[in-house]
XYZ file of C-alpha atoms in Angstrom:
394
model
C 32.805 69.958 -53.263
C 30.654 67.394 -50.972
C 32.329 64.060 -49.924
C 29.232 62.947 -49.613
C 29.409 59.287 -50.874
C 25.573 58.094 -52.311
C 25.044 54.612 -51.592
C 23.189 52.175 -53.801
C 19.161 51.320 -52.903
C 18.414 47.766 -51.813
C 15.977 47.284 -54.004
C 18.168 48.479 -57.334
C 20.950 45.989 -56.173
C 18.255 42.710 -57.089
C 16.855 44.837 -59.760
C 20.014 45.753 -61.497
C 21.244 41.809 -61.515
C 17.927 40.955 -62.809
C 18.365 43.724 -65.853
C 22.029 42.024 -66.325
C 20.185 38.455 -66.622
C 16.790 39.615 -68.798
C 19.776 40.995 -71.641
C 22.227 38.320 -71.443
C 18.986 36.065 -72.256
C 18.243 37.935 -75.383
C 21.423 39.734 -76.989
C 21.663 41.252 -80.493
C 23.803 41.481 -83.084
C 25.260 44.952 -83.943
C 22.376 47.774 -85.508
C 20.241 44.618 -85.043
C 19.451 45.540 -81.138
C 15.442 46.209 -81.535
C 14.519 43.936 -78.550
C 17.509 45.625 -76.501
C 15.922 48.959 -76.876
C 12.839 48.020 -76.257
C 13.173 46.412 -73.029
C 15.256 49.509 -72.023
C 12.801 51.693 -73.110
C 10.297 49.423 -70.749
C 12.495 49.702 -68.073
C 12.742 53.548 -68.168
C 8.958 53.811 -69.366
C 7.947 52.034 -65.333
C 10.429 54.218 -63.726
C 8.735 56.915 -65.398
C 11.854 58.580 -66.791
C 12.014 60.028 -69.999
C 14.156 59.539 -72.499
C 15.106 59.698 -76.540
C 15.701 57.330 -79.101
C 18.743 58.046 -82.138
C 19.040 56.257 -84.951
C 17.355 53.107 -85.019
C 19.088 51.241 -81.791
C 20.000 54.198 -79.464
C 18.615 55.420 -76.620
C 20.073 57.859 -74.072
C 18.234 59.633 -71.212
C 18.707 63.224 -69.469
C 18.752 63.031 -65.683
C 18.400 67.055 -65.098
C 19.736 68.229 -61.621
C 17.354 71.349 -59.329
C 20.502 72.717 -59.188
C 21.999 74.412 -62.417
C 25.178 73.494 -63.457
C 27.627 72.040 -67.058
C 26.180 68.722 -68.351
C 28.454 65.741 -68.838
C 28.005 62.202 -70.134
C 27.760 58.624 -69.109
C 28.050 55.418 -71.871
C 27.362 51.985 -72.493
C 27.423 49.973 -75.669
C 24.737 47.520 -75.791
C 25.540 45.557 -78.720
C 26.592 41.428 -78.511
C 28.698 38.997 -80.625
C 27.997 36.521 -83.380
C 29.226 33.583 -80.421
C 27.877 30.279 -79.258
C 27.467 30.738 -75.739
C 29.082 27.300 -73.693
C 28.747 29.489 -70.072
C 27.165 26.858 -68.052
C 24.282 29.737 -66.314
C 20.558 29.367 -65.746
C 20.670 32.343 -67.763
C 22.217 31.657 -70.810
C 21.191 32.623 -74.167
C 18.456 31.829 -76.336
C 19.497 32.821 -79.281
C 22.070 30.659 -81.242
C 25.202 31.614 -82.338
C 24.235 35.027 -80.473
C 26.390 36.125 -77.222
C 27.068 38.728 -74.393
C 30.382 37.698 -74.481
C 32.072 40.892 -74.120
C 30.038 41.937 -70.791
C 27.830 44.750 -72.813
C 25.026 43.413 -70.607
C 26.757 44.384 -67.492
C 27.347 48.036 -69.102
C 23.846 48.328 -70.086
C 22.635 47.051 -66.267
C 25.039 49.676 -64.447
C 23.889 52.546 -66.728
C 20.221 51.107 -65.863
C 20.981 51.408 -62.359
C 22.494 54.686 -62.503
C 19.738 56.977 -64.408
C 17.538 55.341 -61.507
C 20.054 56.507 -58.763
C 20.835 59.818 -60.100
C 17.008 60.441 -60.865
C 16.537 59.458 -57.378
C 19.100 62.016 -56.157
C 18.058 64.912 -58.739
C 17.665 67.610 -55.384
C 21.589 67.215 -55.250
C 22.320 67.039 -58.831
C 24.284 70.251 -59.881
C 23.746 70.147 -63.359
C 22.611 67.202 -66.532
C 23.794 63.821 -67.036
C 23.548 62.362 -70.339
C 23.365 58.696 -70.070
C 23.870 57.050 -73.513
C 22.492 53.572 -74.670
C 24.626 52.857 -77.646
C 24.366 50.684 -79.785
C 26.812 48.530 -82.707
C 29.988 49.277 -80.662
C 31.158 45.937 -81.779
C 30.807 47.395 -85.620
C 33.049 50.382 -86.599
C 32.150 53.941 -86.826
C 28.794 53.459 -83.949
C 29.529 55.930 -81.255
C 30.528 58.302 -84.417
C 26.902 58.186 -85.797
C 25.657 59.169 -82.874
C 27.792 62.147 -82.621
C 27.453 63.062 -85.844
C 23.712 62.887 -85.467
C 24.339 65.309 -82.373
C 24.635 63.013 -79.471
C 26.971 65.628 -77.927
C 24.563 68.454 -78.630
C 21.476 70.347 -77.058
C 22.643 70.774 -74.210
C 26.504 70.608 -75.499
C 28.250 67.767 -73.099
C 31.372 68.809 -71.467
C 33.030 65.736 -71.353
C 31.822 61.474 -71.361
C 33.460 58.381 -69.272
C 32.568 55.070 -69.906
C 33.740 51.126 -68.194
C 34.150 48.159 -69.399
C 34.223 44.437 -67.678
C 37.941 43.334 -67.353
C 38.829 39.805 -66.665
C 42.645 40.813 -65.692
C 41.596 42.964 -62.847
C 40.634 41.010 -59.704
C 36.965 40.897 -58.644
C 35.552 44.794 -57.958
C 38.407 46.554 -57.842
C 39.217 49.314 -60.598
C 41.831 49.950 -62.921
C 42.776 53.376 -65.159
C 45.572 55.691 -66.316
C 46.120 59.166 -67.596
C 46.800 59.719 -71.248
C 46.644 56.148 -73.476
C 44.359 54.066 -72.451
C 43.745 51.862 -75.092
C 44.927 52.133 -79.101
C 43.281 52.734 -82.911
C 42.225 50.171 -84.929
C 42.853 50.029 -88.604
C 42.083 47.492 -91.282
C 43.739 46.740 -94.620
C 43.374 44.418 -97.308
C 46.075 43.410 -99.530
C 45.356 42.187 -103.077
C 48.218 40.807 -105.079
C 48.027 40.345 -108.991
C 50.651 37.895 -110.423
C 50.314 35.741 -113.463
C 48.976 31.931 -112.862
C 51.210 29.021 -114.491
C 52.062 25.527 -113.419
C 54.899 25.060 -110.865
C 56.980 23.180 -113.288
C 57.625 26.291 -115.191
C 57.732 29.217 -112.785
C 59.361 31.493 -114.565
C 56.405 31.406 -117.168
C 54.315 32.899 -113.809
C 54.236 35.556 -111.252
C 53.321 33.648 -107.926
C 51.283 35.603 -106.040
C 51.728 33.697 -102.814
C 55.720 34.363 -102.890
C 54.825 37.533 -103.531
C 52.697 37.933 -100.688
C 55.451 35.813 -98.333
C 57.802 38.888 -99.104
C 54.993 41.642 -98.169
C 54.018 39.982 -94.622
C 57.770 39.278 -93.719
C 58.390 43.071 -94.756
C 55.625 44.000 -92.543
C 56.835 42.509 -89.830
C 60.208 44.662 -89.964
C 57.952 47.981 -90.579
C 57.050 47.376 -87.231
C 60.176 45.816 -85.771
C 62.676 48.479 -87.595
C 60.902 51.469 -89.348
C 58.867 53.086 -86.371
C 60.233 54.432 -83.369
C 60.398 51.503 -80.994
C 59.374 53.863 -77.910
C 55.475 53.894 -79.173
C 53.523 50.894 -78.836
C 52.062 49.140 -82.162
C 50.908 46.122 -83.940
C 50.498 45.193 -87.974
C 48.782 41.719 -87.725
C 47.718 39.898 -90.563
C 44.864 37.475 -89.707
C 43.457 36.006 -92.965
C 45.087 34.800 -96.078
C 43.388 33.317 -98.991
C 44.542 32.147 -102.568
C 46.361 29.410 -104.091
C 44.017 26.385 -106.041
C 46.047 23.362 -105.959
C 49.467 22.409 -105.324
C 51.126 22.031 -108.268
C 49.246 25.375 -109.404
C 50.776 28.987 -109.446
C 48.491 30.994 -107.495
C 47.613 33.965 -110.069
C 46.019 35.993 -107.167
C 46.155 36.242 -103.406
C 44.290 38.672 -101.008
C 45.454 38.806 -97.228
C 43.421 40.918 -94.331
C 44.713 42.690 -91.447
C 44.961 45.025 -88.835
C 47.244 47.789 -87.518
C 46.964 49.121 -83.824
C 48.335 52.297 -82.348
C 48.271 55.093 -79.287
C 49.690 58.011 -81.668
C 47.906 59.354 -84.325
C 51.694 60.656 -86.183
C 52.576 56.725 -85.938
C 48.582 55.703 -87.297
C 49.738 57.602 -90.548
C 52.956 56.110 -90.549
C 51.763 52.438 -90.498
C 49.811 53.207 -93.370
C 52.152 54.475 -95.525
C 54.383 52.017 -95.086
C 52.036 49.181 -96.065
C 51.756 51.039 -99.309
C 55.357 51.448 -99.704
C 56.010 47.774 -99.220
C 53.119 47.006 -101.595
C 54.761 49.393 -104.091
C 58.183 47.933 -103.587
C 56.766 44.108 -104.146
C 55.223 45.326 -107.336
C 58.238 46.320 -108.824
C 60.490 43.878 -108.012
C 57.952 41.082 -108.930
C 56.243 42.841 -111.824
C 52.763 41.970 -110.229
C 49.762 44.421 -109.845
C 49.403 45.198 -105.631
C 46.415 47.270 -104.067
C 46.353 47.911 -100.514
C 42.973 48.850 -99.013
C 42.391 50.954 -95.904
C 39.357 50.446 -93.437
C 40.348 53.489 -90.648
C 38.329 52.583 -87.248
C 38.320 53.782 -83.909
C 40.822 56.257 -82.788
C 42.919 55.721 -79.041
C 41.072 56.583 -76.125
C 43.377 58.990 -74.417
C 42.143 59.661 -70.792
C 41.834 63.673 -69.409
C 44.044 63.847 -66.526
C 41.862 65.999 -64.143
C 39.084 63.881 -64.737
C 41.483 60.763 -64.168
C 42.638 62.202 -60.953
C 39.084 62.595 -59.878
C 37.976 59.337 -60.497
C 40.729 57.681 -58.898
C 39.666 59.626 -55.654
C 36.246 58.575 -55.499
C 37.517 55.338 -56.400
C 39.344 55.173 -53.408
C 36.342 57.139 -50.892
C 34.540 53.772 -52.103
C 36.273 51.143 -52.565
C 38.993 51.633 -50.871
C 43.195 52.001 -51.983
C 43.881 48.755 -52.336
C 41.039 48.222 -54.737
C 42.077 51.297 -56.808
C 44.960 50.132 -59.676
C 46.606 52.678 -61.472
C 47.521 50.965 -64.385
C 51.721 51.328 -65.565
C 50.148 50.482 -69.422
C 47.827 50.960 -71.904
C 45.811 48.235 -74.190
C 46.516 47.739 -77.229
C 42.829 46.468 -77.781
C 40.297 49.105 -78.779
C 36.993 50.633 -78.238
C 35.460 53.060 -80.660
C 34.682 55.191 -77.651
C 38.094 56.647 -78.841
C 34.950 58.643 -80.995
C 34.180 60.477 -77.649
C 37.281 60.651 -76.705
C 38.732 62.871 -79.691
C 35.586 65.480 -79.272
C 35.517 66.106 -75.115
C 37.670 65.667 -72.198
C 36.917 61.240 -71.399
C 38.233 58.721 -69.374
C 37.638 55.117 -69.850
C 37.913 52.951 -66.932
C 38.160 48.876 -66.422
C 35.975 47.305 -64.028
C 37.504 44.023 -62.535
C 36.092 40.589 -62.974
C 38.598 38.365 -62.341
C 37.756 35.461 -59.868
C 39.628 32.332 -59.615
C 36.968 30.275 -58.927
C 35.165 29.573 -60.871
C 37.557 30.528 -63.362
C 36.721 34.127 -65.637
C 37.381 33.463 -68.874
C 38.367 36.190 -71.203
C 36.362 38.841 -73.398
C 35.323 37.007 -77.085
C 34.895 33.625 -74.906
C 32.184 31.360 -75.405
C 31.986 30.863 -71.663
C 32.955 34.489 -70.337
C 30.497 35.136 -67.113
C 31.633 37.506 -64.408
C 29.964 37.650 -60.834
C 26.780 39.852 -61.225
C 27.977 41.719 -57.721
C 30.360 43.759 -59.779
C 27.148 45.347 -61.636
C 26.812 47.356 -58.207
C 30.298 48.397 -57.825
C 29.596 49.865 -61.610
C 26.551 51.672 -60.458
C 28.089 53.357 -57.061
C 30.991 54.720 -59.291
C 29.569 55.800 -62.232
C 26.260 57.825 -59.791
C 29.330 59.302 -56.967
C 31.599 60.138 -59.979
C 29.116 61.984 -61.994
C 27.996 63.764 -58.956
C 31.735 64.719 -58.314
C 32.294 65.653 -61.660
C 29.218 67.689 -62.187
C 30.536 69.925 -58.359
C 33.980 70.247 -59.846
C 32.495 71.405 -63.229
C 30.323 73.863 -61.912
C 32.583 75.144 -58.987
């Protein structure tokens, strides 16, 4: 295996920043990313690089090496959030109530940058890189329509990684870990049924609001007492609505949450014990309970040989001390958890963090991050690919 390290061209460092700018000016809503793909498509189209569209909003691109070798994957979600941006840029966006503020533009910029480095490089390339545009990763179940419609197919990818933007990691510097890297996602939704009456006869009533007092406080100690306190978890309930007026016995009640997880034995557990404390507050209150499940992305569990390579061309380029091996995992998610249960994966963070001016966090209406870190993103994923195409092949 080369250590040859492939540096970035001058003139994709100002072009890359100016892709970054172009999409953070114009971001879409999930499945709603027409103008996205088309500007990508542009891009690619005066590069003369081919590529293929999926579905309606997906794009990916096959950088084929002289040299044969395994193919592998590359991906970035593309996709912004229904957010007012209050970032004080000269490139902020013009749409309202429309926002990059979870750094999607950045992804799509480095993945940009990196079909046009690898195509540059293709006499060295030992093997295919799949470089995937997706889209709606913000909306559950994205990166699973692709594969379903054969994203990992023809030729058959070996493995995928994928970054993301992390304000809790100091400016370019990396962070990643074998095994968990960041947790499922579940929804549920939690109807209760009692009988409506006036508070000055309660008895006459079932009050579906104590009922549903008793269900989130059991919750709580599902988490706190009836799973095994060594594996990380989280049943959050973030929206309750019922009730009509004060002196009124709420006859129905529905509350929404979520339920987070790195083990998929403890993702089945969590939901059987929402139905068991459902089924418990039915009888004891004589109401009518349904508990509804909404089962999104899975963890993202990183392939150790592939985590052990990154981390060393990490290092060849940025150096140790920019290189973080992270002690924990997140319990946010990413439905590239999708890739992540079909090939080997690894999902890294790419750090943002500046003190001044101050990075705000992901979901913010005035997250920004330093556009230099686009470049760091582009010189990892093109040596890493490279690397991990040699080691395949060898």
């Amino acid at each position: 295996m080369t250590d040859t390290l492939y540096r970035i061209s001058s003139e994709m460092a100002d072009r890359v920043i100016g892709i970054r700018r172009h999409l953070h000016q114009y971001p879409e809503l999930s499945f709603q990313e027409y103008e996205t793909v088309n500007y990508i498509c542009s891009v690619l189209n005066e590069w003369e690089i081919p590529y293929q569209t999926i579905g309606e909003t997906g794009v990916y691109v096959d950088i084929t090496g002289d040299i044969e070798g395994p193919a592998i994957g590359l991906r970035a979600d593309i996709d912004a959030l229904p957010i007012q941006e209050e970032a004080e840029v000269d490139f902020r966006s013009k749409k309202e109530n429309v926002m990059h503020a979870c750094g999607h533009d950045g992804h799509t910029a480095i993945l940009l940058g990196t079909v046009y480095e690898l195509n540059r490089n293709k006499d060295t390339l030992t093997g295919t890189v799949r470089c995937i545009f997706q889209p709606g990763e913000e909306a559950d179940g994205a990166a699973l329509a692709l594969i379903d419609q054969g994203i990992l197919e023809n030729p058959k990818i070996e493995s995928v990684t994928a970054l993301h933007v992390w304000p809790y990691l100091p400016h370019e510097t990396v962070g990643i870990k074998k095994g968990s890297m960041t947790a499922s996602c579940d929804d549920f939704k939690i109807t209760v049924m009692g009988k409506g009456g006036h508070s000055a006869r309660p008895h006459q009533a079932v009050d579906a609001i104590t009922v549903s007092s008793q269900i989130l406080h059991s919750l709580q100690l599902v988490a706190a007492k009836k799973i095994d306190p060594v594996h990380p978890k989280v049943i959050h309930v973030g929206k309750i609505n019922g009730g009509e007026a004060s002196n009124i016995i709420a006859s129905s009640l529905v509350m929404e949450g979520t339920y987070r997880s790195m083990n998929a034995g403890i993702r089945q557990q969590i939901q059987k014990e929402i139905e068991r404390v459902c089924q418990v507050a039915e009888i004891q209150w004589n109401a009518k309970v349904e508990a509804e499940f909404t089962l999104g992305a899975p963890p993202i569990d990183n392939d150790s040989a592939m985590t052990e390579l990154f981390i060393e061309t990490a290092r060849d380029l940025l150096g140790s001390s920019h290189v973080y091996e992270l002690a924990e995992p997140s319990l946010g998610a990413d439905d590239f958890g999708y890739f992540s249960e079909r090939v080997p994966s690894i999902y890294f963070r790419l750090g943002i963090k500046k003190e001044d001016p101050i990075t705000y966090d992901l979901h913010h209406p005035k997250f920004n991050f330093d556009d230099s870190v686009l470049l760091t993103g582009v010189s990892l994923y093109v040596n890493y690919a490279m690397k991990l195409l040699q080691k395949a092949r060898s």
